[in-house]
Amino acid sequence: MVCKHKNEWSYKWAKIKSDYEKFIKYHYPKVKQEYVDERLDEIQAKYDALYDFWDKLEFETDTFWYLALCIS
């Protein structure tokens, strides 16, 4: 994922999922949905375990903007 000067986990889960699916299908058009689903399960497990507080914030958009260093 490209950070774009914000932490990639600052997105709501739906945005991460949507972007990942579009990215994979664009670069790997023959990929099986099973592979995509497995990777999404792995990513969501990390998202849920490390950044559950994002769900508690009241977003007006699908992105929470803040100044931070990008981690990958």
Tab-separated table of C-alpha atoms in Angstrom, residues 9-54:
chain	number	residue	atom	x	y	z
A	9	TRP	CA	-4.319	2.093	9.213
A	10	SER	CA	-5.964	5.492	9.485
A	11	TYR	CA	-8.568	4.248	7.030
A	12	LYS	CA	-11.758	2.505	7.994
A	13	TRP	CA	-11.629	-1.234	7.320
A	14	ALA	CA	-14.060	-0.961	4.380
A	15	LYS	CA	-11.666	1.458	2.620
A	16	ILE	CA	-8.628	-0.776	3.152
A	17	LYS	CA	-10.551	-3.797	1.867
A	18	SER	CA	-11.844	-1.977	-1.190
A	19	ASP	CA	-8.450	-0.516	-2.095
A	20	TYR	CA	-6.700	-3.867	-1.641
A	21	GLU	CA	-9.197	-5.705	-3.842
A	22	LYS	CA	-8.870	-3.091	-6.590
A	23	PHE	CA	-5.061	-3.133	-6.370
A	24	ILE	CA	-4.802	-6.921	-6.561
A	25	LYS	CA	-7.324	-7.291	-9.371
A	26	TYR	CA	-5.608	-4.555	-11.393
A	27	HIS	CA	-2.093	-5.975	-11.045
A	28	TYR	CA	-3.074	-9.661	-10.976
A	29	PRO	CA	-6.244	-10.000	-13.064
A	30	LYS	CA	-6.131	-13.811	-12.977
A	31	VAL	CA	-5.897	-14.073	-9.194
A	32	LYS	CA	-8.417	-16.373	-7.541
A	33	GLN	CA	-10.893	-14.806	-5.146
A	34	GLU	CA	-9.875	-17.401	-2.546
A	35	TYR	CA	-6.359	-15.905	-2.473
A	36	VAL	CA	-7.750	-12.377	-2.120
A	37	ASP	CA	-10.033	-13.467	0.723
A	38	GLU	CA	-7.168	-15.195	2.574
A	39	ARG	CA	-4.978	-12.091	2.356
A	40	LEU	CA	-7.866	-9.885	3.484
A	41	ASP	CA	-8.421	-12.139	6.505
A	42	GLU	CA	-4.738	-11.751	7.428
A	43	ILE	CA	-4.824	-7.990	6.988
A	44	GLN	CA	-8.068	-7.616	8.933
A	45	ALA	CA	-6.677	-9.665	11.824
A	46	LYS	CA	-3.780	-7.196	12.092
A	47	TYR	CA	-6.116	-4.233	11.715
A	48	ASP	CA	-8.454	-5.509	14.431
A	49	ALA	CA	-5.645	-6.452	16.820
A	50	LEU	CA	-3.554	-3.321	16.484
A	51	TYR	CA	-5.913	-0.516	15.668
A	52	ASP	CA	-9.325	-1.261	17.137
A	53	PHE	CA	-9.614	2.324	18.365
A	54	TRP	CA	-10.266	3.547	14.792
